[in-house]
Amino acid sequence: MRIELPKNNKKESYIERTQLTFKDIKGFRKKVQYIWEYYHILFFTVILCAVLIGGVAMSVYQNIKYKTVFYCTIVNNRLTEETQQALTQDFSDYIQLNPENEILTIDNSLVIDYAENSPQQENTYYSIEKLTALFASRTVDCFISDSTVTEAYATTAGFHDLNQILPQDMLDALSDRLVTFVAHENEDAPGVEGAYSIDITGTKFAEQYGIYLDHAYVSIIVNSEHVDSAVAFIRFIFGL
């Protein structure tokens, strides 16, 4: 079959616009240029599909191989990379996590500021959307934040009443640090008073891992799938 090669828009000398067969094109470089000119879109499509398929396959593999045993969200308190790694490693050691098939996450990326005209408005919208998705998917187990953000979630029934899930020895040891709120599942529901958070301000844990909030509270998400790990995290915080 006879074909006519197109002109190169950048170099008119790409290959003379004459009637040639592919085997008539002289030189490896010119043959490659010819193939690229006609087939690069197809090549890119194939490569893109391979990358996407590979990414999906890797994600499925990771989900099969690893089991999440704990997820903690820290709001309004950024940790240094070194501190985050240290906290992750120290708690992993504490619960004797198996790195071959178990993982835990300490997420300190979220910022929530309810103030009017806050410079953090965009981050606040993003953080609330992310938290909503994480809560709905039952991903988060523990929640650390300041009193304002904690109260917003505690009073809308986002946390466990710790009086109901902590063992008695922990309740006795932490009785002076329990923080009480009145939770409402919706605006019309009667309030339920409970100890929905624990004050960790000024603890050795806060000092060691850079929790610098004026009032730092830790809570357990009401639909946590790893309550045992969350309770272990509170033991870890207080050295119980």
Short mmCIF file of C-alpha atoms in Angstrom, two decimals:
data_model
loop_
_atom_site.label_atom_id
_atom_site.label_comp_id
_atom_site.label_asym_id
_atom_site.label_seq_id
_atom_site.Cartn_x
_atom_site.Cartn_y
_atom_site.Cartn_z
CA MET A 1 0.00 0.00 0.00
CA ARG A 2 1.30 3.48 -0.89
CA ILE A 3 0.98 6.23 1.72
CA GLU A 4 1.82 9.93 1.84
CA LEU A 5 3.72 11.16 4.88
CA PRO A 6 2.56 14.42 6.49
CA LYS A 7 4.79 17.43 6.84
CA ASN A 8 6.24 18.07 10.26
CA ASN A 9 4.82 21.38 11.48
CA LYS A 10 8.14 22.27 13.14
CA LYS A 11 10.50 21.03 10.46
CA GLU A 12 9.40 20.92 6.88
CA SER A 13 12.32 18.66 6.19
CA TYR A 14 10.76 15.97 8.41
CA ILE A 15 10.52 13.63 5.36
CA GLU A 16 9.92 14.77 1.84
CA ARG A 17 6.25 14.76 0.96
CA THR A 18 6.51 12.02 -1.67
CA GLN A 19 4.80 8.74 -2.28
CA LEU A 20 6.70 6.15 -0.17
CA THR A 21 6.13 2.81 1.48
CA PHE A 22 7.24 2.44 5.12
CA LYS A 23 10.17 0.26 4.09
CA ASP A 24 11.28 3.00 1.66
CA ILE A 25 11.92 5.37 4.59
CA LYS A 26 15.67 5.44 5.19
CA GLY A 27 17.12 5.61 8.70
CA PHE A 28 15.93 4.31 12.03
CA ARG A 29 15.27 7.78 13.45
CA LYS A 30 12.98 8.70 10.56
CA LYS A 31 11.09 5.42 10.88
CA VAL A 32 10.55 6.13 14.59
CA GLN A 33 9.37 9.67 13.79
CA TYR A 34 6.93 8.25 11.29
CA ILE A 35 5.50 5.72 13.77
CA TRP A 36 5.24 8.44 16.46
CA GLU A 37 3.43 10.79 14.08
CA TYR A 38 0.76 8.23 13.28
CA TYR A 39 0.45 6.15 16.46
CA HIS A 40 1.45 8.26 19.52
CA ILE A 41 -2.16 8.75 20.62
CA LEU A 42 -2.69 5.00 20.60
CA PHE A 43 0.56 4.47 22.51
CA PHE A 44 -0.45 7.01 25.15
CA THR A 45 -3.87 5.39 25.51
CA VAL A 46 -2.37 1.95 26.05
CA ILE A 47 0.16 3.27 28.59
CA LEU A 48 -2.52 5.23 30.47
CA CYS A 49 -4.76 2.18 30.67
CA ALA A 50 -1.86 0.09 31.95
CA VAL A 51 -1.08 2.67 34.65
CA LEU A 52 -4.72 2.88 35.76
CA ILE A 53 -5.13 -0.89 35.85
CA GLY A 54 -1.88 -1.20 37.78
CA GLY A 55 -3.00 1.41 40.30
CA VAL A 56 -6.32 -0.30 40.91
CA ALA A 57 -4.60 -3.65 41.23
CA MET A 58 -2.12 -2.23 43.77
CA SER A 59 -4.94 -0.69 45.80
CA VAL A 60 -6.82 -3.99 45.89
CA TYR A 61 -3.59 -5.78 46.84
CA GLN A 62 -2.91 -3.33 49.68
CA ASN A 63 -6.45 -3.75 51.02
CA ILE A 64 -6.11 -7.52 50.92
CA LYS A 65 -2.63 -7.61 52.42
CA TYR A 66 -3.01 -5.04 55.18
CA LYS A 67 -5.59 -4.74 57.94
CA THR A 68 -6.15 -1.33 59.52
CA VAL A 69 -6.14 -1.72 63.30
CA PHE A 70 -6.35 1.94 64.36
CA TYR A 71 -6.95 5.41 62.88
CA CYS A 72 -6.59 8.63 64.88
CA THR A 73 -7.44 12.10 63.59
CA ILE A 74 -5.77 15.11 65.20
CA VAL A 75 -7.46 18.42 64.35
CA ASN A 76 -5.88 21.89 64.62
CA ASN A 77 -2.55 20.51 65.79
CA ARG A 78 0.03 19.87 63.09
CA LEU A 79 2.85 17.53 64.06
CA THR A 80 6.31 17.56 62.56
CA GLU A 81 7.05 14.64 60.27
CA GLU A 82 9.53 13.27 62.82
CA THR A 83 7.00 13.52 65.66
CA GLN A 84 4.25 11.88 63.64
CA GLN A 85 6.56 9.01 62.73
CA ALA A 86 7.67 8.66 66.36
CA LEU A 87 4.08 8.57 67.64
CA THR A 88 3.08 6.04 64.98
CA GLN A 89 6.06 3.82 65.76
CA ASP A 90 5.74 4.07 69.54
CA PHE A 91 2.05 3.16 69.55
CA SER A 92 2.72 0.39 67.02
CA ASP A 93 5.26 -1.06 69.44
CA TYR A 94 2.86 -0.60 72.36
CA ILE A 95 0.13 -2.70 70.75
CA GLN A 96 2.67 -5.06 69.14
CA LEU A 97 1.47 -4.30 65.64
CA ASN A 98 2.53 -6.78 62.97
CA PRO A 99 4.02 -4.63 60.17
CA GLU A 100 3.63 -7.43 57.64
CA ASN A 101 -0.15 -7.28 57.59
CA GLU A 102 -1.34 -4.51 59.95
CA ILE A 103 -1.25 -0.73 59.73
CA LEU A 104 -2.30 2.23 61.86
CA THR A 105 -2.70 5.87 60.87
CA ILE A 106 -2.15 9.14 62.73
CA ASP A 107 -3.72 11.85 60.56
CA ASN A 108 -2.90 15.41 61.66
CA SER A 109 -3.69 17.20 58.41
CA LEU A 110 -7.08 18.72 59.31
CA VAL A 111 -7.85 22.30 60.34
CA ILE A 112 -11.24 23.54 61.55
CA ASP A 113 -11.84 27.18 62.50
CA TYR A 114 -15.47 28.24 63.06
CA ALA A 115 -14.63 31.96 63.35
CA GLU A 116 -16.27 34.41 60.96
CA ASN A 117 -13.98 35.50 58.11
CA SER A 118 -11.34 33.02 59.21
CA PRO A 119 -8.31 32.76 56.89
CA GLN A 120 -8.74 29.01 57.30
CA GLN A 121 -12.21 28.90 55.73
CA GLU A 122 -11.14 26.84 52.72
CA ASN A 123 -9.24 24.38 54.91
CA THR A 124 -12.20 24.22 57.29
CA TYR A 125 -14.63 23.28 54.51
CA TYR A 126 -12.25 20.63 53.22
CA SER A 127 -11.58 19.24 56.70
CA ILE A 128 -15.26 18.99 57.61
CA GLU A 129 -16.01 17.22 54.32
CA LYS A 130 -13.15 14.79 54.91
CA LEU A 131 -14.19 14.11 58.50
CA THR A 132 -17.78 13.53 57.43
CA ALA A 133 -16.61 10.96 54.89
CA LEU A 134 -14.25 9.30 57.38
CA PHE A 135 -16.95 9.10 60.05
CA ALA A 136 -19.53 7.77 57.61
CA SER A 137 -17.15 5.06 56.40
CA ARG A 138 -16.32 4.10 60.02
CA THR A 139 -12.66 4.77 59.38
CA VAL A 140 -11.80 6.91 62.41
CA ASP A 141 -11.41 5.47 65.90
CA CYS A 142 -9.92 8.30 67.99
CA PHE A 143 -10.29 12.06 67.73
CA ILE A 144 -7.97 14.66 69.29
CA SER A 145 -8.79 18.36 69.09
CA ASP A 146 -9.40 21.55 71.03
CA SER A 147 -12.42 22.17 73.24
CA THR A 148 -14.41 24.08 70.59
CA VAL A 149 -14.19 21.47 67.85
CA THR A 150 -14.60 18.61 70.33
CA GLU A 151 -17.75 20.17 71.73
CA ALA A 152 -19.23 20.56 68.24
CA TYR A 153 -18.93 16.82 67.59
CA ALA A 154 -19.65 15.67 71.16
CA THR A 155 -22.92 17.58 71.39
CA THR A 156 -24.12 16.05 68.10
CA ALA A 157 -23.60 12.51 69.44
CA GLY A 158 -20.39 11.87 67.54
CA PHE A 159 -18.51 10.22 70.41
CA HIS A 160 -18.90 7.28 72.79
CA ASP A 161 -19.82 7.95 76.40
CA LEU A 162 -16.57 6.79 77.98
CA ASN A 163 -18.40 5.82 81.15
CA GLN A 164 -19.95 3.05 79.10
CA ILE A 165 -16.86 1.60 77.41
CA LEU A 166 -13.77 2.25 79.53
CA PRO A 167 -12.87 -0.41 82.12
CA GLN A 168 -13.30 0.59 85.75
CA ASP A 169 -9.58 0.91 86.46
CA MET A 170 -9.26 3.56 83.74
CA LEU A 171 -12.37 5.42 84.90
CA ASP A 172 -10.97 5.53 88.41
CA ALA A 173 -7.55 6.74 87.24
CA LEU A 174 -8.96 9.37 84.88
CA SER A 175 -12.00 10.53 86.82
CA ASP A 176 -10.64 14.08 87.22
CA ARG A 177 -9.91 14.34 83.49
CA LEU A 178 -13.26 13.19 82.08
CA VAL A 179 -15.06 15.96 80.17
CA THR A 180 -18.85 15.99 80.21
CA PHE A 181 -21.14 17.22 77.42
CA VAL A 182 -24.84 16.95 76.65
CA ALA A 183 -25.29 15.15 73.33
CA HIS A 184 -28.30 15.44 71.00
CA GLU A 185 -28.72 13.02 68.09
CA ASN A 186 -30.84 15.69 66.39
CA GLU A 187 -32.34 19.05 67.28
CA ASP A 188 -35.57 17.52 68.58
CA ALA A 189 -33.95 14.67 70.54
CA PRO A 190 -33.53 15.01 74.33
CA GLY A 191 -30.00 15.58 75.48
CA VAL A 192 -27.94 12.76 76.96
CA GLU A 193 -25.26 13.80 79.40
CA GLY A 194 -22.06 11.76 79.34
CA ALA A 195 -18.29 11.78 79.56
CA TYR A 196 -17.53 12.07 75.87
CA SER A 197 -13.90 13.19 76.10
CA ILE A 198 -10.77 13.13 78.24
CA ASP A 199 -8.57 16.17 78.83
CA ILE A 200 -4.98 15.34 77.85
CA THR A 201 -3.65 18.89 78.31
CA GLY A 202 -0.31 19.03 80.09
CA THR A 203 0.30 15.29 80.00
CA LYS A 204 3.70 13.78 79.30
CA PHE A 205 2.16 12.46 76.06
CA ALA A 206 1.18 15.99 74.95
CA GLU A 207 4.65 17.30 75.70
CA GLN A 208 6.49 14.43 74.05
CA TYR A 209 4.47 14.39 70.82
CA GLY A 210 3.84 18.10 70.34
CA ILE A 211 0.18 18.45 71.30
CA TYR A 212 0.23 22.20 71.89
CA LEU A 213 -3.52 22.98 72.08
CA ASP A 214 -4.60 25.05 75.11
CA HIS A 215 -7.28 22.46 75.86
CA ALA A 216 -6.60 19.15 74.14
CA TYR A 217 -9.29 16.48 74.34
CA VAL A 218 -9.30 12.88 73.14
CA SER A 219 -12.52 11.07 72.26
CA ILE A 220 -13.59 7.74 70.76
CA ILE A 221 -15.81 7.90 67.67
CA VAL A 222 -19.25 6.46 68.31
CA ASN A 223 -19.13 4.07 65.34
CA SER A 224 -15.47 3.06 65.71
CA GLU A 225 -14.70 -0.43 64.43
CA HIS A 226 -11.60 -0.71 66.64
CA VAL A 227 -12.79 0.32 70.10
CA ASP A 228 -10.23 -1.97 71.73
CA SER A 229 -7.41 -0.17 69.91
CA ALA A 230 -8.89 3.21 70.87
CA VAL A 231 -9.02 2.19 74.53
CA ALA A 232 -5.42 0.95 74.23
CA PHE A 233 -4.47 4.35 72.79
CA ILE A 234 -5.90 6.11 75.84
CA ARG A 235 -3.93 3.72 78.08
CA PHE A 236 -0.87 4.60 76.01
CA ILE A 237 -1.49 8.32 76.44
CA PHE A 238 -1.66 8.09 80.22
CA GLY A 239 0.77 5.23 80.74
CA LEU A 240 -1.90 3.04 82.34
#
